[in-house]
XYZ file of C-alpha atoms in Angstrom:
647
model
C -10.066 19.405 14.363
C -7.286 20.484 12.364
C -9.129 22.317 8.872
C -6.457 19.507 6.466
C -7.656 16.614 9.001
C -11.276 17.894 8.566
C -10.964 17.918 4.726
C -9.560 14.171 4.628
C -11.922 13.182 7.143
C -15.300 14.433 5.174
C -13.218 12.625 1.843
C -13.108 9.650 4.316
C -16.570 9.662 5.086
C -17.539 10.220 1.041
C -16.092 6.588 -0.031
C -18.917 4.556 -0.073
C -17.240 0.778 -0.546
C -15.229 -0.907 2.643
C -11.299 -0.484 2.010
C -10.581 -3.422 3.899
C -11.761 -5.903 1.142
C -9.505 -3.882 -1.327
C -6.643 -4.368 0.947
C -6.553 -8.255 1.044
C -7.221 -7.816 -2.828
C -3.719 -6.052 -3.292
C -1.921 -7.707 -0.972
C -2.733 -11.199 -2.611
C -2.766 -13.225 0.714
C -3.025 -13.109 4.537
C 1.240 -13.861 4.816
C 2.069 -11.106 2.510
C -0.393 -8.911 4.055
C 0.466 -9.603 7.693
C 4.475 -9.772 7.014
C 3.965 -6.032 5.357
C 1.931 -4.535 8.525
C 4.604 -5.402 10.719
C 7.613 -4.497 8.878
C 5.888 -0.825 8.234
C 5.513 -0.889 12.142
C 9.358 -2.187 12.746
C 10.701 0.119 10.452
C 9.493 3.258 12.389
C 9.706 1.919 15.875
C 12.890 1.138 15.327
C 15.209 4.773 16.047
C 18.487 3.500 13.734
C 16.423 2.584 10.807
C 13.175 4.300 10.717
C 12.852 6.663 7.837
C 14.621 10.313 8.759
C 13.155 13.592 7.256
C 17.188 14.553 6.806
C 17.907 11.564 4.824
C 18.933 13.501 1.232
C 21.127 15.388 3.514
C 23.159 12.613 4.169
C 26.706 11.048 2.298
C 26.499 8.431 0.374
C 28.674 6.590 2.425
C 26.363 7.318 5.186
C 23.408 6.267 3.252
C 24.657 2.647 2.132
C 25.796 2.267 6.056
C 22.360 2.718 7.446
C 20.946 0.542 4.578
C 23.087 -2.378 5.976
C 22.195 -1.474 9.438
C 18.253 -1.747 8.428
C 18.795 -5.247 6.499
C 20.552 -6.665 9.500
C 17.864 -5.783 11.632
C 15.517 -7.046 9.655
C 16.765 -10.057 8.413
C 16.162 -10.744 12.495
C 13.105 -10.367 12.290
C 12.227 -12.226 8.648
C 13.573 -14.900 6.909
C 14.830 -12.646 3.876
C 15.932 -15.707 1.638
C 11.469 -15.755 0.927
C 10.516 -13.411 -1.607
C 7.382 -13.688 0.215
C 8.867 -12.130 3.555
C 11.153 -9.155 1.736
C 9.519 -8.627 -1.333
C 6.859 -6.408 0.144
C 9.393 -4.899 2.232
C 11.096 -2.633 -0.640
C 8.739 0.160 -1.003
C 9.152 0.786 2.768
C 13.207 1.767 3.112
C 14.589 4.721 2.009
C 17.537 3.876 -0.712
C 17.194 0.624 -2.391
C 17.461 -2.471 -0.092
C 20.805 -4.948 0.277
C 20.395 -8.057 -0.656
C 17.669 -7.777 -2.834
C 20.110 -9.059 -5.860
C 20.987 -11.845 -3.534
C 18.227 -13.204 -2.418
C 16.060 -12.303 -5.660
C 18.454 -13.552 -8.551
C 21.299 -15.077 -7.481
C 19.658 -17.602 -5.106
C 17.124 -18.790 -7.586
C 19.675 -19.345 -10.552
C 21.636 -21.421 -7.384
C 18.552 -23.339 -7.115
C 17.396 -23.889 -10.591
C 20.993 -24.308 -12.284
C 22.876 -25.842 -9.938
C 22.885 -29.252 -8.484
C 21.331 -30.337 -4.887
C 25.015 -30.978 -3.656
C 25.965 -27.238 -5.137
C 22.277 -25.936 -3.335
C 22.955 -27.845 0.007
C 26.844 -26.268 -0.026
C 25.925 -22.668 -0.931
C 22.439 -22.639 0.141
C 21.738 -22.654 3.777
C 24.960 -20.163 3.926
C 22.810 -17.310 2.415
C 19.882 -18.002 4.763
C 22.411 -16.656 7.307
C 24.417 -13.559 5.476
C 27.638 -15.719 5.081
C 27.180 -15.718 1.404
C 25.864 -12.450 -0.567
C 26.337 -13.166 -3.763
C 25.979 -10.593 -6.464
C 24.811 -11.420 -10.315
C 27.868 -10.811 -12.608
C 26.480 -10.793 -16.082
C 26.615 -7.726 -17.388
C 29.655 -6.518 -18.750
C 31.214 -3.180 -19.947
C 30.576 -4.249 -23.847
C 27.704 -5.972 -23.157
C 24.642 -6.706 -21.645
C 21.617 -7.812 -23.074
C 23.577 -9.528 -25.502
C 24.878 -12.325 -23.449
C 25.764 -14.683 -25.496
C 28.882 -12.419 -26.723
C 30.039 -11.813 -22.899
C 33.475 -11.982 -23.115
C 34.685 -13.108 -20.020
C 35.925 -16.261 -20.228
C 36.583 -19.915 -17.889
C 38.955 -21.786 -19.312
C 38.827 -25.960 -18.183
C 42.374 -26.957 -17.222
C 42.383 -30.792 -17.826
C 45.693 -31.233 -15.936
C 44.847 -29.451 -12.372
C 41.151 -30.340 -13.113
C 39.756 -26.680 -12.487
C 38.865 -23.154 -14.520
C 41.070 -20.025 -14.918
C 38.705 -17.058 -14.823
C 39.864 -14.350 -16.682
C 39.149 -10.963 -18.111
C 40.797 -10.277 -21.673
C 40.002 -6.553 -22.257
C 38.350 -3.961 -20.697
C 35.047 -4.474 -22.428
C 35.243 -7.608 -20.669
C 35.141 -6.092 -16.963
C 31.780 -6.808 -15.364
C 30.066 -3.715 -14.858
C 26.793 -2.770 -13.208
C 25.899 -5.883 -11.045
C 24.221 -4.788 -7.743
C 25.806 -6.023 -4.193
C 28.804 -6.154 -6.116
C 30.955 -2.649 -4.972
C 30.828 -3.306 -1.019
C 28.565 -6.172 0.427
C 29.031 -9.560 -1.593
C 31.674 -11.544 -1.588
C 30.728 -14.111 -3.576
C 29.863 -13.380 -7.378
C 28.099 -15.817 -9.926
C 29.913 -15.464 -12.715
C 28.605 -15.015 -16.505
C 31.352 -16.607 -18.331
C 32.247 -18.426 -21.840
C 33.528 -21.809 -21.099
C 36.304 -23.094 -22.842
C 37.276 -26.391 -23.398
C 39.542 -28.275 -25.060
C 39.730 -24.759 -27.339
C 36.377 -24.117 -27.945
C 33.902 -22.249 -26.927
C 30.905 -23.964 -25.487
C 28.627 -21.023 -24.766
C 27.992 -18.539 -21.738
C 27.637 -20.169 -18.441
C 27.104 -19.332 -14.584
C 30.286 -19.721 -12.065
C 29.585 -19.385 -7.932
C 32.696 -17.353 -7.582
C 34.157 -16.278 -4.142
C 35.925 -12.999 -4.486
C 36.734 -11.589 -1.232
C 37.876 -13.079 2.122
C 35.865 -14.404 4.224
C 37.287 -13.126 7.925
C 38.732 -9.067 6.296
C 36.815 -9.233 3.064
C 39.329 -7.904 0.811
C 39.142 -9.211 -2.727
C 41.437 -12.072 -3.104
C 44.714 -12.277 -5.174
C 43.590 -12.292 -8.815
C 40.161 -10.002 -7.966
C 39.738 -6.532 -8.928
C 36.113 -5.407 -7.666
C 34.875 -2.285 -6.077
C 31.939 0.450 -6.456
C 31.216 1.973 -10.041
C 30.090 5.153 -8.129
C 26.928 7.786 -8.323
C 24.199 6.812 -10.830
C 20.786 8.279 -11.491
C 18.924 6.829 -8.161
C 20.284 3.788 -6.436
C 22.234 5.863 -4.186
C 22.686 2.668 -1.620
C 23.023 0.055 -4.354
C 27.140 -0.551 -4.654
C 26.901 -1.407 -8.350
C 30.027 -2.516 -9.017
C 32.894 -3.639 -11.385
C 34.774 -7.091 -11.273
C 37.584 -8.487 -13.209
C 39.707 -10.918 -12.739
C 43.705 -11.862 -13.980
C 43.654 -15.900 -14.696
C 42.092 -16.597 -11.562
C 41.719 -20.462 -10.490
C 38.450 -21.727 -9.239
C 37.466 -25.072 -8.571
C 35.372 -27.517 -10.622
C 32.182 -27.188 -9.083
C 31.996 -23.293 -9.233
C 30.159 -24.426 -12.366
C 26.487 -24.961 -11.734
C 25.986 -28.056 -12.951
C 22.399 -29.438 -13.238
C 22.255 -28.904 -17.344
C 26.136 -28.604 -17.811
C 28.726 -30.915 -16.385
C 32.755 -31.795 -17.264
C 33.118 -35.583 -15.602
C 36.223 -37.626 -16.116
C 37.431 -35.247 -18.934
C 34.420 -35.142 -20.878
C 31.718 -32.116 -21.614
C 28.300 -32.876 -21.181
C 24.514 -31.064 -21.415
C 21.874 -32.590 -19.868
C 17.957 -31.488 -20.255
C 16.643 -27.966 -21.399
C 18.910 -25.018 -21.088
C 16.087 -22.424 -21.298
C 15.807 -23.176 -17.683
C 18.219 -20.218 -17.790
C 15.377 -17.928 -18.036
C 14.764 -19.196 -14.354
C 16.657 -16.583 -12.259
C 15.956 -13.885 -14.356
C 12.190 -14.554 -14.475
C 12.473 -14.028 -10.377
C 14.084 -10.968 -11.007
C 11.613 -9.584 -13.438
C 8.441 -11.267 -10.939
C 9.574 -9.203 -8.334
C 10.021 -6.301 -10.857
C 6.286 -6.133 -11.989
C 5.209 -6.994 -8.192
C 6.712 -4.505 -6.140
C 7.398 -1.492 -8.105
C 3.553 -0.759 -9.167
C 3.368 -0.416 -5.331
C 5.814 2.355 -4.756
C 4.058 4.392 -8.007
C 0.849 3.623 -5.392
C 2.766 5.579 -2.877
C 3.545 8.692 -5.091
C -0.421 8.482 -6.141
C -1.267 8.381 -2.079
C 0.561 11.240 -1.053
C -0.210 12.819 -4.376
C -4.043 12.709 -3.688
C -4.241 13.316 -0.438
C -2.675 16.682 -1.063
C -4.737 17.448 -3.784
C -7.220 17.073 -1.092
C -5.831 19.160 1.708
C -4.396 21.717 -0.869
C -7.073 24.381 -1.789
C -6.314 26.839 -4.098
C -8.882 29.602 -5.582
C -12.153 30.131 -4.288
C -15.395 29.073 -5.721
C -19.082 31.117 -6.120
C -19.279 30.309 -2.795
C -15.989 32.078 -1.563
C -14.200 29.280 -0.395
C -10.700 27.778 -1.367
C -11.507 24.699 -3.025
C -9.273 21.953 -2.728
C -7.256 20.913 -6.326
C -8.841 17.494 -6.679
C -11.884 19.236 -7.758
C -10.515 20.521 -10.717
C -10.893 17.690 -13.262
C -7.516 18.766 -14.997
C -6.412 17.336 -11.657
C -8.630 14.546 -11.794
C -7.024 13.655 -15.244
C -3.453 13.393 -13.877
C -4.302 11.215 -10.923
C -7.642 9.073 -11.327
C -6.651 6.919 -14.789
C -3.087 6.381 -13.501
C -4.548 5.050 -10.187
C -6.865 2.854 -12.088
C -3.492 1.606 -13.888
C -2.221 0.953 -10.365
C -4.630 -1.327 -9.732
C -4.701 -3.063 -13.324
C -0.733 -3.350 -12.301
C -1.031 -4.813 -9.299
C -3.646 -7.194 -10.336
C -1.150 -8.422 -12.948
C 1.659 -8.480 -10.626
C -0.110 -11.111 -8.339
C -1.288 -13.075 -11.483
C 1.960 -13.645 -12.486
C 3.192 -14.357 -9.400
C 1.196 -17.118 -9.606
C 2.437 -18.279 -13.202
C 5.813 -18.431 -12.409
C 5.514 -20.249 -9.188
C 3.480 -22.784 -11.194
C 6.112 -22.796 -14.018
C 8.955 -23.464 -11.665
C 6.719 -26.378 -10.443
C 6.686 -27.766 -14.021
C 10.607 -27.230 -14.863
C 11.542 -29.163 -11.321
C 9.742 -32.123 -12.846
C 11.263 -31.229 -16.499
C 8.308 -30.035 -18.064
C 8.979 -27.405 -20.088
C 5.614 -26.690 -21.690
C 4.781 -23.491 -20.017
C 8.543 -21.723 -20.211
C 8.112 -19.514 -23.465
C 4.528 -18.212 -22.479
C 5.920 -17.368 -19.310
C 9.009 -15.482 -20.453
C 6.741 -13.306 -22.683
C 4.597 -12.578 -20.160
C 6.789 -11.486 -17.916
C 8.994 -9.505 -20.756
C 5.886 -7.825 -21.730
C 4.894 -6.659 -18.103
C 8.309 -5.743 -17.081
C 9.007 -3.354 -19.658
C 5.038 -2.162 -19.819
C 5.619 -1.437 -15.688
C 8.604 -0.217 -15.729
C 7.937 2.659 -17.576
C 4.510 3.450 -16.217
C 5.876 3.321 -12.700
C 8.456 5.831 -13.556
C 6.204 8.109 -15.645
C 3.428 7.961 -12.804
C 5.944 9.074 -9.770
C 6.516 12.361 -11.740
C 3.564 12.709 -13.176
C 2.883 13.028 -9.214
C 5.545 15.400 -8.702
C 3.995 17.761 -11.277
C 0.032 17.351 -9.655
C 1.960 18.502 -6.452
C 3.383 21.751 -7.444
C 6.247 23.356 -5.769
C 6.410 20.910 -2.797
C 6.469 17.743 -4.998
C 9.897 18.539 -6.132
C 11.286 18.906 -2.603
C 12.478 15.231 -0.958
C 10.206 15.851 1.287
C 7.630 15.415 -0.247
C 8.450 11.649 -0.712
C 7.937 11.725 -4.442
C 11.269 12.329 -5.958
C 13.277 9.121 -4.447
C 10.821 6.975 -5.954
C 10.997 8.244 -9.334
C 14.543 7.799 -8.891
C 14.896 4.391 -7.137
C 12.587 3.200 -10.000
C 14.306 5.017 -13.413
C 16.979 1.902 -13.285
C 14.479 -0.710 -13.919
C 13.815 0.341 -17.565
C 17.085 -0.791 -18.148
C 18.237 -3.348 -15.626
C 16.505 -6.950 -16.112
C 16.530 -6.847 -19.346
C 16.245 -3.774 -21.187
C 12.437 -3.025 -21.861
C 13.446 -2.405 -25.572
C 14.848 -5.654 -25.758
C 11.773 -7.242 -23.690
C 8.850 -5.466 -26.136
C 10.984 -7.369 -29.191
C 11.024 -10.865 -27.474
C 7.258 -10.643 -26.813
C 6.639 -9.981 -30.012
C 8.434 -12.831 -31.276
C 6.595 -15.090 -29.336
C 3.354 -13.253 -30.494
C 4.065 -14.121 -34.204
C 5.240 -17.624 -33.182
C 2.240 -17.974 -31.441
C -0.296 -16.851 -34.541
C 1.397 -19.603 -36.783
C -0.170 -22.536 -34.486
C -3.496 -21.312 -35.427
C -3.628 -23.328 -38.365
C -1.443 -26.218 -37.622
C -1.266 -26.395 -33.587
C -4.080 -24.484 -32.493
C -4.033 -26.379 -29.252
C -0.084 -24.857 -28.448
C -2.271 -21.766 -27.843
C -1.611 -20.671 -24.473
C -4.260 -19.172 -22.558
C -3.576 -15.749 -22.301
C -2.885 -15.626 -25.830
C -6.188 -17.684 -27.213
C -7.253 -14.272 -28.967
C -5.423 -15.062 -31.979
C -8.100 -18.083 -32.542
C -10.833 -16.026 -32.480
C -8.767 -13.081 -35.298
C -12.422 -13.621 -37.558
C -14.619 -13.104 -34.969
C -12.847 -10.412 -33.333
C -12.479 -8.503 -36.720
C -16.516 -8.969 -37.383
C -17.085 -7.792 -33.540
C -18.808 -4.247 -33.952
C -18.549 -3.238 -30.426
C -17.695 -0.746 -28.795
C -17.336 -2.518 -25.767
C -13.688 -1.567 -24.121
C -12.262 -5.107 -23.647
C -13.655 -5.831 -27.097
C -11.383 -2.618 -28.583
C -8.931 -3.512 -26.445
C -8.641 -7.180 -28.280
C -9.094 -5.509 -31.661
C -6.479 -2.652 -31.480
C -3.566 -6.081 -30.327
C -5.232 -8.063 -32.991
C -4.988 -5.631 -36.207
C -1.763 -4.845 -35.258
C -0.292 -8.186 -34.996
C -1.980 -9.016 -38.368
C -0.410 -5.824 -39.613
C 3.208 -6.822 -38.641
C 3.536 -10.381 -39.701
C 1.890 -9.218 -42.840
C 4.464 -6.520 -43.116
C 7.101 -9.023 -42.635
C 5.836 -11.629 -45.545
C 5.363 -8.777 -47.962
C 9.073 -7.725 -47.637
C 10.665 -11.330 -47.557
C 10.889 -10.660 -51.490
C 12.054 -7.304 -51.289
C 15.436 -9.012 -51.096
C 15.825 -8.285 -47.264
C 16.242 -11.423 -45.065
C 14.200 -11.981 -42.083
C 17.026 -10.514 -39.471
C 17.037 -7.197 -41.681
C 13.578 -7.123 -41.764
C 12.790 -7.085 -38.119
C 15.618 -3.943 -37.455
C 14.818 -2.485 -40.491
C 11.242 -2.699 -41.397
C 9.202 -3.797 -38.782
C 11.032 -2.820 -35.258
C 8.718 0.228 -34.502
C 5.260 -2.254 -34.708
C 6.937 -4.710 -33.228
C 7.449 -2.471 -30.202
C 3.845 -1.534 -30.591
C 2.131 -4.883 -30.836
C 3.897 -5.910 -27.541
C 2.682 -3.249 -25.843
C -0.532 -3.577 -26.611
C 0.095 -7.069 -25.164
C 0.334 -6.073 -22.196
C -1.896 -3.877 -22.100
C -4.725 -6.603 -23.115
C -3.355 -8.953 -20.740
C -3.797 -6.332 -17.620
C -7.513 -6.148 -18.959
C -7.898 -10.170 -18.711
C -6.608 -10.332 -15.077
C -8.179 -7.023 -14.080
C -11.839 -8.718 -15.336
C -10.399 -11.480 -13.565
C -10.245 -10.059 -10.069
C -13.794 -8.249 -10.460
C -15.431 -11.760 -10.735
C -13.533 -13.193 -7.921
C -13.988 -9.647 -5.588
C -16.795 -9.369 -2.707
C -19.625 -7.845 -4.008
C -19.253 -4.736 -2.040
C -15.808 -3.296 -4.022
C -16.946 -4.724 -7.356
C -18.932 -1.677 -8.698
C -15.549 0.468 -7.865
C -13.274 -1.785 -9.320
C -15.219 -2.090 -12.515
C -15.594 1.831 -12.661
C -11.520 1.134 -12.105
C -10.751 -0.852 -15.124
C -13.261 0.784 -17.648
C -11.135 3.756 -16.814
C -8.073 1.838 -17.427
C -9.227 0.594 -20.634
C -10.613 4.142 -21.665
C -7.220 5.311 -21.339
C -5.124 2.885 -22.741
C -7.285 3.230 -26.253
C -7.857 7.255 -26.012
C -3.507 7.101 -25.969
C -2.791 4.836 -28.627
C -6.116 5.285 -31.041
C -4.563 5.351 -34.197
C -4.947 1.761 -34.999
C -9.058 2.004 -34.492
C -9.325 5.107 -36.421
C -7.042 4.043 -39.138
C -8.836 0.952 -39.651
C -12.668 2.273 -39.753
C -13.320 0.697 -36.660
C -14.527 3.683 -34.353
C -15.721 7.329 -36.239
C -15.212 10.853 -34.730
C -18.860 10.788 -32.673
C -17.351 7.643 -31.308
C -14.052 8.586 -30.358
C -16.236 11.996 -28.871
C -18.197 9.526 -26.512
C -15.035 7.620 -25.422
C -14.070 11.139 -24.505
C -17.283 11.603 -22.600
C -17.216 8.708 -20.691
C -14.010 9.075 -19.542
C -15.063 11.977 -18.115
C -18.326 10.369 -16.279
C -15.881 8.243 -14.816
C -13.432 10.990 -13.396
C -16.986 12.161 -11.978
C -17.706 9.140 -10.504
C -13.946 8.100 -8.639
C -13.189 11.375 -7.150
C -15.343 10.414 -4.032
C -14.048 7.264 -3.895
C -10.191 8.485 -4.641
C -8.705 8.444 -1.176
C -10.546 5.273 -0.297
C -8.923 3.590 -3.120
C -5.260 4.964 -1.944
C -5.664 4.456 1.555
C -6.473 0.672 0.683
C -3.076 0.094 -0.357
C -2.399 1.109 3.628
C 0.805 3.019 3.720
C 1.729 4.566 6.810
C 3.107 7.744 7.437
C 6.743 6.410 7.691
C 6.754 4.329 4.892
C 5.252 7.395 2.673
C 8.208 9.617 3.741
C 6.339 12.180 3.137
C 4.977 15.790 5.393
C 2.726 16.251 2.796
C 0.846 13.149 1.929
C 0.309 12.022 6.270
C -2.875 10.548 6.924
C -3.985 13.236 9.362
C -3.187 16.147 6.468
C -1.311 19.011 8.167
C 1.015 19.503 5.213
C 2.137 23.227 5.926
C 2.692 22.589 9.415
C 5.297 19.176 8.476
C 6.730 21.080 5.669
C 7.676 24.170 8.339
C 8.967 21.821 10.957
C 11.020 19.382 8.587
C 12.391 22.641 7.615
C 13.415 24.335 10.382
C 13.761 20.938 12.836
C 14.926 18.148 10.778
C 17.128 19.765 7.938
C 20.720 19.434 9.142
C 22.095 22.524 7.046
C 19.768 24.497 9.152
C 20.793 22.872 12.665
C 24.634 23.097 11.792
C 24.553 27.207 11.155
C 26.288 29.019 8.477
C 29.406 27.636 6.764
C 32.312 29.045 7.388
C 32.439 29.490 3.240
C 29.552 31.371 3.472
C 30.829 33.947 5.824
C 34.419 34.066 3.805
C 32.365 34.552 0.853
C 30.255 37.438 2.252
C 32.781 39.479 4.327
C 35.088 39.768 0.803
C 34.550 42.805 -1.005
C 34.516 41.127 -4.942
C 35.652 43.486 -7.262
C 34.190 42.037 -10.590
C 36.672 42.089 -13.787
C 34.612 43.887 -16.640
């Protein structure tokens, strides 16, 4: 046996809990599970759109072509238009995946704003590719701030229709994925005007190029913004139109209608949140699983990799150093804490969108905070974990081929797309200090995951040290700490809007986070109870990491307050450290449950039979393209020139 096989092999036969019952934990059900095993073994049967070693070699052009080619294929295989089908598909392509916008945004605001009649027209034409709509929202000038978009469509009472039009260059949408090459439909962020006023920002099913050439149509300037930081294969594009006429029903109509001349509104409008909540979903459920890709090839090099002997002159391998340890173990832990979440909310929003079919609103806010908290929280950690998995891999971790960089950079544009996390913490935190006002008036508006706030006395008397327990007190003193921050100044003269950018905008971005911190802790607990009794030991050592973690980074708040001395902050230390002890053995178990293969990794360094030196050689000299095609011509110009240099 190969000496990296045997060291993965003897880690193999260390883990002491069966992988298998962590696998159908992560994967949530039997569908997503079974849909995810065979697009992994699709994807690198298939010769045009398995995963190539020379793929960061390639044009842009090139790139984006083969991504097309791989939907296509696999839009044969799986119906696409269910989340449940492609959604676990995205960590397995190289470049970011067509259609995703489509299918994952602009489909669900179709089916939550619009009308049946609009669904049944549009619908069925995106099960089948006719219709790939992007999500034109964002503009130039602005983006979170929608409701000063200034795009505007203008109701023309005599031909009975809307004149789409861009006034100024602010104005130009900017950014929306799909939107450069592939859709040629757009819904359409726009103010609508009528009879001179301005009756808010509202969604337009647009079509903007032709349906047998697909050139944008007269009145339609659209094309690719060009190269961005990651999202090499996303077109992200620009639109803008010059007083172009669409009909009536481009406007989705279930909530906002013009009949016979007349405006109208009908039922809640915060069913707007809809598509983006599907957006944001999918956000917090795939993306933890591509940092679990960067922490399985990022462990199982640490295992093959031995550097410096020990007493017993042998190499040992670098997961035995616990500064190694340190890097990997409490971010996997996260993982899992991540991925928990992810399925939990899943969950929520499917039951939400239950409630708001049958006009019941009741569960709406709590759900947008939620997911505002966990999309921003994720977001960020994915992104910080993928090179935080770079660095634990040394010199090969910043090569491609490693498999590391792409993901940090096919996940960087998630901070800000979705909803910019900034902009998310704030919104949770407004719904946290709504939220501790029904204590004493409506303490049965309490949501669930937010019941802490009617237990504030008990939690502040608590004297443990127990890590949910400091968990719970570190969200709870600081929400206190904010909204009594906020009453104080509302007689320094101030007014509340001043106050919250002024005065209170750095807690506020604090107490949200801890938010979602706290609520990864509930559903992590959660899924221990639930768990066969064989992984629960594991996933509990899992969590108390997590927790550990989360309170050794942010401890101010405990120490500040009294609430944990120096010996006690010492033994948090200590423990932590125990617990590194106690997950190495189990640390490949825990990655391989997420079962990756080799192809989907994209990686010569992370395979599951080890042999990283031998892959990295042979992707070299084999599979790199500016090796195969020989010496540039510019090269040998360059080097047969005597340069005399000007001193």
């Amino acid at each position: 046996m190969h000496p990296t096989t045997q060291l993965l092999q003897e880690a193999r036969d260390r883990v002491t809990f069966p992988t298998l019952e962590l696998t159908k934990l992560i994967y949530g059900n039997e569908e997503i599970y079974e849909t995810f095993m065979k697009a992994q073994k699709i994807i690198a049967s298939e010769p045009s759109i398995r995963n190539h070693p020379d793929y960061h070699n390639w044009g842009r052009k090139e790139q984006i072509i083969k991504s097309y080619e791989k939907i296509r294929i696999m839009h044969q295989h799986f119906n696409l238009a269910n989340a449940a089908h492609w959604a676990p598909m995205l960590s397995l392509f190289q470049g970011t995946t067509p259609s995703a916008v489509s299918f994952g945004m602009t489909v669900p605001a179709l089916r939550f704003l619009g009308t049946d009649e609009q669904f049944n027209l549009w619908g069925p034409k995106f099960l089948t590719m006719e219709i790939v709509a992007a999500y034109a929202q964002t503009e130039i000038g602005h983006g979170s701030d929608v409701q000063n978009l200034e795009t505007t469509a203008t109701y023309d009472s005599q031909t009975n229709d809307f004149v789409l039009h861009t006034p100024s260059v602010s104005a130009v949408k900017f950014w929306p994925g799909e939107l450069g090459f592939l859709s040629n439909y757009a819904l359409v962020y726009a103010k609508l005007v009528f009879n001179g006023k301005n009756k808010g920002v509202h969604p337009f099913m647009v079509q903007i190029r032709d349906n047998s050439t697909h050139k944008p149509l007269k009145g339609v300037v659209v094309g690719d913004i060009g190269p961005k930081l990651g999202y090499s294969t996303k077109d992200n594009g620009f639109l803008a139109f010059e007083n172009y006429r669409i009909p009536l029903n481009s406007l989705l109509a279930r909530y906002v209608r013009i009949e016979n001349g007349q405006f109208s509104r009908h039922g809640n409008e915060k069913i707007s949140y809809a598509s983006m909540m599907v957006s944001r979903q999918l956000i917090i459920f795939i993306y933890p699983r591509m940092a679990a890709q960067s922490l399985t090839v990022a462990i199982r090099y640490s295992i093959t990799r031995q550097q410096f002997t020990n007493d017993k002159g042998v190499e040992n391998s670098v997961l035995e150093y616990q500064t190694q340890q340190d890097k990997l173990l409490p971010r996997l832990a996260t993982c899992y804490g991540m991925i928990f979440a992810g399925l939990r909310i899943a969950e929520l929003v499917d039951d939400n969108f239950h409630r708001v079919q049958k006009k019941d609103f009741s569960t709406l806010q709590q759900s947008h905070a939620i997911l505002s908290a966990l999309k921003a929280w994720s977001s960020q950690w994915v992104v910080d974990t993928s090179e935080w998995c770079r660095l634990s891999c040394g010199g090969h971790g910043f090569a491609h081929y490693s498999g590391i960089p792409a993901i940090y950079f096919d996940t960087a544009p998630n901070v800000t797309l979705e909803g910019e996390n900034q902009v998310m913490y704030l919104q949770v935190a407004r719904y946290l200090l709504k939220v501790l006002q029904y204590v004493e008036k409506n303490p049965e508006k309490v949501p669930f995951y937010f019941n802490f706030v009617l237990h504030i006395k008990e939690t502040l008397a608590n004297q443990s040290t127990d890590f949910g327990q400091l968990l719970k007190l570190t969200l709870t003193l600081q929400l206190i700490s904010v909204a009594k921050k906020i009453k104080d100044s509302m007689g320094t003269g101030k007014n509340f809007q001043q106050i919250w950018n002024e005065v209170v905008g750095v807690q506020l971005l604090s107490v949200a986070q801890r938010y979602a911190e706290y609520f990864t802790y509930l559903v992590f607990q959660e899924y221990i109870s639930t768990a066969n009794p064989s992984v629960k030991e594991v996933l509990q050592q899992l969590c108390d990491l997590y927790s550990l973690q989360v309170i050794l980074d942010n401890p101010n708040t405990l120490i500040e307050s009294g609430r944990i001395n120096v010996e006690q902050f010492k033994q948090l230390n200590e423990t932590k450290i125990e617990l590194l002890s106690k997950l190495k053995p189990q640390a490949l178990g825990l990655v391989e449950a997420f079962n990756f293969s080799d192809n989907a990794l994209r990686t010569c360094i992370g395979c599951h039979d080890g042999k990283p030196y031998e892959y990295i050689y042979e992707w070299a000299t084999k599979e790199n393209s500016v090796n195969i095609k020989g010496v540039p011509q510019a090269v040998n110009d360059l080097m047969g020139t005597k340069i005399k240099a000007r001193l």
